JSON list of C-alpha atoms in Angstrom, two decimals:
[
{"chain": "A", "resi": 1, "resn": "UNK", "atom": "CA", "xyz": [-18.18, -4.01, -27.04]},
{"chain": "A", "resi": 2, "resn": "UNK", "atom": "CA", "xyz": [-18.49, -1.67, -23.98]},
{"chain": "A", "resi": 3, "resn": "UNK", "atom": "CA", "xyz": [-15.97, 1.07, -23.17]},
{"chain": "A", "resi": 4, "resn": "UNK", "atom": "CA", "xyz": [-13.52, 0.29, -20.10]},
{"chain": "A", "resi": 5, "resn": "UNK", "atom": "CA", "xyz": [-15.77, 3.34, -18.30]},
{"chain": "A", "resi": 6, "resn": "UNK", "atom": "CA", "xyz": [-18.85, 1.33, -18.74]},
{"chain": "A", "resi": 7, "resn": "UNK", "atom": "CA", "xyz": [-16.78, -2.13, -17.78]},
{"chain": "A", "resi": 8, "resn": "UNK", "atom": "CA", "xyz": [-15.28, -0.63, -14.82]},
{"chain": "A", "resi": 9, "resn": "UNK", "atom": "CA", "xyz": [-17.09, 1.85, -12.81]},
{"chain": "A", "resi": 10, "resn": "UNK", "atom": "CA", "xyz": [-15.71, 3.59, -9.77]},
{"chain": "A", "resi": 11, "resn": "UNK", "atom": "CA", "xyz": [-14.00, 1.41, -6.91]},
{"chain": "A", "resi": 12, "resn": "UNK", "atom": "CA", "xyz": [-13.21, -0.96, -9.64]},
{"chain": "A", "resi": 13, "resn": "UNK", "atom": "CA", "xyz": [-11.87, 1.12, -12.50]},
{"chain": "A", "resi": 14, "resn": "UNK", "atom": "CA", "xyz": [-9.54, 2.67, -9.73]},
{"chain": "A", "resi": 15, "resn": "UNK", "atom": "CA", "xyz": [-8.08, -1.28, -8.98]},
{"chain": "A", "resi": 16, "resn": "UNK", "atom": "CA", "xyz": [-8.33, -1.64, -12.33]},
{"chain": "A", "resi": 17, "resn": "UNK", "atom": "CA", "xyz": [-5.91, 1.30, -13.43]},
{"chain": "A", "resi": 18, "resn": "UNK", "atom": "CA", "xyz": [-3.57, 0.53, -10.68]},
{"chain": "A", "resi": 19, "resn": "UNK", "atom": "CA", "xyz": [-3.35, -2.91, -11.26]},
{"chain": "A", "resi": 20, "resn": "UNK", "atom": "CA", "xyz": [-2.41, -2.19, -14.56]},
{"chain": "A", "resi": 21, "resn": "UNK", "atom": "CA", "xyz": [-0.38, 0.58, -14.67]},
{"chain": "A", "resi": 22, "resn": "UNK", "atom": "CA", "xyz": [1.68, 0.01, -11.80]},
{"chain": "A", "resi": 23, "resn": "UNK", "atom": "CA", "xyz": [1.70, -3.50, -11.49]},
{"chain": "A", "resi": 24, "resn": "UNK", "atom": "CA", "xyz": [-0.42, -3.82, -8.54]},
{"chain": "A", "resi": 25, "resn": "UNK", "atom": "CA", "xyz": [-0.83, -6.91, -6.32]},
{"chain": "A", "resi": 26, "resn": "UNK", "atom": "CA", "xyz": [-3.73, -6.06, -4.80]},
{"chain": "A", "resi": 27, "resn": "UNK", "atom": "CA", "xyz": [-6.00, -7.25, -1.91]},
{"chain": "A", "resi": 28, "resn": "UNK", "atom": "CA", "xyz": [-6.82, -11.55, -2.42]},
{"chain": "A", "resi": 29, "resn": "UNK", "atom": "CA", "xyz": [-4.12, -12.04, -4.91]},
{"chain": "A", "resi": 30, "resn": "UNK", "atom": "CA", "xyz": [-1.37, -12.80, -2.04]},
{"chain": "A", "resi": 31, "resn": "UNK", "atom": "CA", "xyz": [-1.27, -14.27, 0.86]},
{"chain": "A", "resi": 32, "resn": "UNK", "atom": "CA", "xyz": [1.59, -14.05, 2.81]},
{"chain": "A", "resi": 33, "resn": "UNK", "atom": "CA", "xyz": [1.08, -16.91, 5.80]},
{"chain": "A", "resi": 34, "resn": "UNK", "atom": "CA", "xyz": [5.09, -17.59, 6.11]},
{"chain": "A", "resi": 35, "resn": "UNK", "atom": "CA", "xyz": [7.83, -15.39, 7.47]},
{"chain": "A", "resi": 36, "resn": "UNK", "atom": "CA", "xyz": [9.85, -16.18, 4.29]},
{"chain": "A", "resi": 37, "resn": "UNK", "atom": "CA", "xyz": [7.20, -14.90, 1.99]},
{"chain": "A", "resi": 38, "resn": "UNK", "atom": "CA", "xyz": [6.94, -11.94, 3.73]},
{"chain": "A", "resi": 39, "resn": "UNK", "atom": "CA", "xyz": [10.72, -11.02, 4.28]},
{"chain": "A", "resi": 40, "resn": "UNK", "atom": "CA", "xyz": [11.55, -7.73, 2.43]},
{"chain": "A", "resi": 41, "resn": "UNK", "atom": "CA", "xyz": [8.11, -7.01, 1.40]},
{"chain": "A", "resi": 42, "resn": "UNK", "atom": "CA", "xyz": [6.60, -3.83, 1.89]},
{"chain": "A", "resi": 43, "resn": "UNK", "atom": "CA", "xyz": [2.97, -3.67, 3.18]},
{"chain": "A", "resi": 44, "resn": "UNK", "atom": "CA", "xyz": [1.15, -0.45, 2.11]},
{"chain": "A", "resi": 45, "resn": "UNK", "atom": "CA", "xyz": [-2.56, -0.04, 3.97]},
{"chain": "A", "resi": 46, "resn": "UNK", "atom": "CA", "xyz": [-4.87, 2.60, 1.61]},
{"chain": "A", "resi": 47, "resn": "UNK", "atom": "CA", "xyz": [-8.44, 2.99, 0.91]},
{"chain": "A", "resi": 48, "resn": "UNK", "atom": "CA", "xyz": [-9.53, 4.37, -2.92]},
{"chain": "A", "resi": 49, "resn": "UNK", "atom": "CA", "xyz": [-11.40, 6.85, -1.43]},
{"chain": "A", "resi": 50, "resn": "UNK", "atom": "CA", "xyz": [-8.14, 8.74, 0.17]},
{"chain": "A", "resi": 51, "resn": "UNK", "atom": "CA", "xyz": [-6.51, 11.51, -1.55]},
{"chain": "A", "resi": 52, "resn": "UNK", "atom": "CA", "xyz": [-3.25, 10.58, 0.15]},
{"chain": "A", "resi": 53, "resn": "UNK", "atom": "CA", "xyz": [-3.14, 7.25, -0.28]},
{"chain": "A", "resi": 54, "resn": "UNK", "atom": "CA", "xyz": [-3.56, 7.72, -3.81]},
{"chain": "A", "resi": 55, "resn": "UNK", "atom": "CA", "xyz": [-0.23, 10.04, -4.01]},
{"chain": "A", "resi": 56, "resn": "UNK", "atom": "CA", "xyz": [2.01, 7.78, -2.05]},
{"chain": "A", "resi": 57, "resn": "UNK", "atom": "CA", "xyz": [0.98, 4.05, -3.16]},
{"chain": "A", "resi": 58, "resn": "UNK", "atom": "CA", "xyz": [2.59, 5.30, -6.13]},
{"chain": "A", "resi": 59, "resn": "UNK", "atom": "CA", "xyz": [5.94, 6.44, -4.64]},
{"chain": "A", "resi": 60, "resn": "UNK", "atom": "CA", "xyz": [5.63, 2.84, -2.38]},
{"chain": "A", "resi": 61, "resn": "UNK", "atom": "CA", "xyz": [6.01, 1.13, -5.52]},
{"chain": "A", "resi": 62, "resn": "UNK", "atom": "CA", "xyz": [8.56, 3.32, -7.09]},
{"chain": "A", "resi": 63, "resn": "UNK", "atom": "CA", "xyz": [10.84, 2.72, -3.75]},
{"chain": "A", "resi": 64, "resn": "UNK", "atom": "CA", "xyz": [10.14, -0.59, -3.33]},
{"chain": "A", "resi": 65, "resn": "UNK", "atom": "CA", "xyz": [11.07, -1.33, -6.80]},
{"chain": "A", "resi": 66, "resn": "UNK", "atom": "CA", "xyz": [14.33, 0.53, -6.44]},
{"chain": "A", "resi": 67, "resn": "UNK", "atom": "CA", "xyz": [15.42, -1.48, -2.87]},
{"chain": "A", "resi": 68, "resn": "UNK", "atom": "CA", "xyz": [14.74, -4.64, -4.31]},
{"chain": "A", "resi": 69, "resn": "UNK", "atom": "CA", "xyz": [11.44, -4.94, -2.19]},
{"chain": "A", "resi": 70, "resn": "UNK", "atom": "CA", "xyz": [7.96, -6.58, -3.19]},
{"chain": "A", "resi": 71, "resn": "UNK", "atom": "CA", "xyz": [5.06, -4.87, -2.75]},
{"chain": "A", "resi": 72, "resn": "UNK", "atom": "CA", "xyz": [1.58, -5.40, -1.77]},
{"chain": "A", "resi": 73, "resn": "UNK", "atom": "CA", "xyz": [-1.58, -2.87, -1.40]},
{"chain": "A", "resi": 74, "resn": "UNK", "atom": "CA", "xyz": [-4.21, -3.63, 0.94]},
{"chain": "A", "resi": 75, "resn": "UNK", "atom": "CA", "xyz": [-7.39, -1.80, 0.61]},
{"chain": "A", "resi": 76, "resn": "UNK", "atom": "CA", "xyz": [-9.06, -1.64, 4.06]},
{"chain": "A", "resi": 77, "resn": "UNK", "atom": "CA", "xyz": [-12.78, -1.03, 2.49]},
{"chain": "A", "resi": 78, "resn": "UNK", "atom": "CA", "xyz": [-12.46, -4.65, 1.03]},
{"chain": "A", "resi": 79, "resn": "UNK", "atom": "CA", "xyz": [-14.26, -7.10, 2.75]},
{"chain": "A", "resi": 80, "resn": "UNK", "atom": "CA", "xyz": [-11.01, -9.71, 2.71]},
{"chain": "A", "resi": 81, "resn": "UNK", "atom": "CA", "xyz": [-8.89, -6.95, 4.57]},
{"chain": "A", "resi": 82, "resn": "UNK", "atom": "CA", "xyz": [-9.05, -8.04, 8.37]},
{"chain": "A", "resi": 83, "resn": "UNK", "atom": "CA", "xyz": [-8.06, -11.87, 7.03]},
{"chain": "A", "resi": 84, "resn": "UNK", "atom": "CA", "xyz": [-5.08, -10.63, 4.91]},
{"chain": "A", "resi": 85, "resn": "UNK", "atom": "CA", "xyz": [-3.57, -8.52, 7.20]},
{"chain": "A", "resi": 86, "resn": "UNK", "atom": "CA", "xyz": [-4.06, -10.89, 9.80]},
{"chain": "A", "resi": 87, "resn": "UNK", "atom": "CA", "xyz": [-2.19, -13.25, 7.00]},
{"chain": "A", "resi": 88, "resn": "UNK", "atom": "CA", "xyz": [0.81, -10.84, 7.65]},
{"chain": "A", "resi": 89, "resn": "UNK", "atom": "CA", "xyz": [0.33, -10.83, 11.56]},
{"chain": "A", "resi": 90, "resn": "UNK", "atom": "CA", "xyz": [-1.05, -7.07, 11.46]},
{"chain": "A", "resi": 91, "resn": "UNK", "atom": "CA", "xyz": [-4.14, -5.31, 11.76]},
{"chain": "A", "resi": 92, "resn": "UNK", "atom": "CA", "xyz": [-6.35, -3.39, 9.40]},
{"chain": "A", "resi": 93, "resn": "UNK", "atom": "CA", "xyz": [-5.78, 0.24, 10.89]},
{"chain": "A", "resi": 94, "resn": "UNK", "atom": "CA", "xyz": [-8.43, 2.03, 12.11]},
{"chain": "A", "resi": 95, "resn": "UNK", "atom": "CA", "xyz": [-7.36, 5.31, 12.65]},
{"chain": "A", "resi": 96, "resn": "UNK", "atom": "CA", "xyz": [-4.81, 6.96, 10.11]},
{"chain": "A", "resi": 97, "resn": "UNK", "atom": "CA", "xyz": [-4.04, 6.19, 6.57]},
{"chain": "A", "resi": 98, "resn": "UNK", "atom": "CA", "xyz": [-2.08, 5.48, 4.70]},
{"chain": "A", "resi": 99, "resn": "UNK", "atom": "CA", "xyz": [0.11, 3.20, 6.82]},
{"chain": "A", "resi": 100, "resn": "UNK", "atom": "CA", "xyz": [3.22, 1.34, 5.30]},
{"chain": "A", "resi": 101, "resn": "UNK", "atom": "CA", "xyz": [4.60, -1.72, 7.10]},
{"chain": "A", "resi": 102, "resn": "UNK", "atom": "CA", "xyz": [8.47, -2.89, 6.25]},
{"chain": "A", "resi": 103, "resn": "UNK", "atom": "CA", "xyz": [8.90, -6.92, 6.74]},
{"chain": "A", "resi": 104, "resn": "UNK", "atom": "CA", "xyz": [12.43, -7.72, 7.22]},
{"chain": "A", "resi": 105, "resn": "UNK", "atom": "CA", "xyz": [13.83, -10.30, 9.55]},
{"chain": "A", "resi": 106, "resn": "UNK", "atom": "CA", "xyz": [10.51, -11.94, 10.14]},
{"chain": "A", "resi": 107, "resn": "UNK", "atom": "CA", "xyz": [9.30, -8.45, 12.01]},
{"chain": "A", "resi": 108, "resn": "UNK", "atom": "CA", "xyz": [6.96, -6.19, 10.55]},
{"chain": "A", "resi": 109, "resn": "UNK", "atom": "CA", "xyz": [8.11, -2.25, 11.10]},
{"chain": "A", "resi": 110, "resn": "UNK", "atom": "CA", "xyz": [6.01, 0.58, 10.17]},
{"chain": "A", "resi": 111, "resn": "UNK", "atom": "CA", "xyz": [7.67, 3.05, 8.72]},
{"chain": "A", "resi": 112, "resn": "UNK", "atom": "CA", "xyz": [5.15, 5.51, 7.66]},
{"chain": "A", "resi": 113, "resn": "UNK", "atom": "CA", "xyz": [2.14, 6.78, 9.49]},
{"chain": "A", "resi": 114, "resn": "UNK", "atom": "CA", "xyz": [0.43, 9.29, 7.30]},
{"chain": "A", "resi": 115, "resn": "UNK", "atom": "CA", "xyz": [-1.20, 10.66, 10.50]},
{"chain": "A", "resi": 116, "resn": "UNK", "atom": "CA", "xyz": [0.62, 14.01, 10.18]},
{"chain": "A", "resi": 117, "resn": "UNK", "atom": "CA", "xyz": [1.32, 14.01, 6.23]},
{"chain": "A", "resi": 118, "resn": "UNK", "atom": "CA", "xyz": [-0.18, 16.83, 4.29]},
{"chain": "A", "resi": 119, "resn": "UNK", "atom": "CA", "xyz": [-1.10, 16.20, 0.92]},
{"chain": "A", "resi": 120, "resn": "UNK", "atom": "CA", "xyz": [1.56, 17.63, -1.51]},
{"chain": "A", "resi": 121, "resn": "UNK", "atom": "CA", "xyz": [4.69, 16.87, 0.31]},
{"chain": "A", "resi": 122, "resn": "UNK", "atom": "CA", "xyz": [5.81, 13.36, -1.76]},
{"chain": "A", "resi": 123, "resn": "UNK", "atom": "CA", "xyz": [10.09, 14.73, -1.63]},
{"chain": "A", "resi": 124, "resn": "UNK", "atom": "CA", "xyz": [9.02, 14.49, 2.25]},
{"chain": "A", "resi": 125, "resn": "UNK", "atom": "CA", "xyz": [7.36, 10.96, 1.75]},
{"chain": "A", "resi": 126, "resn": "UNK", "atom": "CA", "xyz": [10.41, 9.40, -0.48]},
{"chain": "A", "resi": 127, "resn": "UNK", "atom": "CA", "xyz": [12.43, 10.45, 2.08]},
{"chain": "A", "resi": 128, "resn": "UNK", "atom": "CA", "xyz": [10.66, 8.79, 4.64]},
{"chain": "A", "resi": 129, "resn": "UNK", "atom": "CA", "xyz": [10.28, 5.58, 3.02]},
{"chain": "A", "resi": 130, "resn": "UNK", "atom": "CA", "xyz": [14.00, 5.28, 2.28]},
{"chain": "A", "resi": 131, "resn": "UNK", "atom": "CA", "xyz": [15.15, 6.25, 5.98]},
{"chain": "A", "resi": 132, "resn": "UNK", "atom": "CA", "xyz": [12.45, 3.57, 6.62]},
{"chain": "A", "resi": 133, "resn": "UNK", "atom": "CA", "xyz": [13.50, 1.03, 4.55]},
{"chain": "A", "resi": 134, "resn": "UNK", "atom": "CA", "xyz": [17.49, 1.70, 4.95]},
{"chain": "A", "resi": 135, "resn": "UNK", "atom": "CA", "xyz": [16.82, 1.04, 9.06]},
{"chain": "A", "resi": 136, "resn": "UNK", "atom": "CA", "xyz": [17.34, 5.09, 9.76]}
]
């Protein structure tokens, strides 16, 4: 029987550790076409190959967890991207990453923009994401 390193090599060991040790919903597993599906869900746009994403998908789960909220990671690389977030009435961003959408109400509301975040800083990022999610 092959190791897990030979069964899983690069992009898809990474999806596979997440998945399991966190729980993951990743990319394809969920669509969320309704409002109601979507209501208190948190929406966390990363790509494997970004340091930062990889330190706050983490705390995303942990917060979401805590509030109550569900989850889901989209990987922009993935070719089924564009047609999930369009599932969720966003777009696949273009620019900055990670990005982390709130659904509550039937609205989406981003409420982090890792545009100016400098890797290191996840006290900063928790409290972020809970001003975020708490409507502050």
């Amino acid at each position: 029987m092959p190791s897990l390193k030979q069964r899983f090599s690069g992009r898809r060991l990474f999806r596979a550790a997440m998945a399991t040790v966190a729980g993951a919903v990743l990319v394809g597993t969920l669509t969320l076409t309704d409002a109601a599906a979507r209501d208190n869900t948190v929406v966390v746009f990363t790509a494997n190959w970004c340091a930062n994403c990889r330190e706050i998908v983490p705390i995303a789960r942990e917060i979401s967890g805590q509030n109550g909220l569900s989850i889901v990671v989209v990987d922009v690389d993935t070719p089924s991207a564009p047609k999930e977030a369009k599932s969720m009435g966003l777009e696949v961003p273009t620019r900055t990453l990670p990005q982390v959408y709130l659904f509550r109400g039937g609205q989406a509301r981003l409420i982090f923009d890792g545009s100016s975040y400098i890797y290191g800083q996840q006290d900063a990022v928790r409290s972020s994401l809970m001003r975020g999610i708490q409507g502050r």
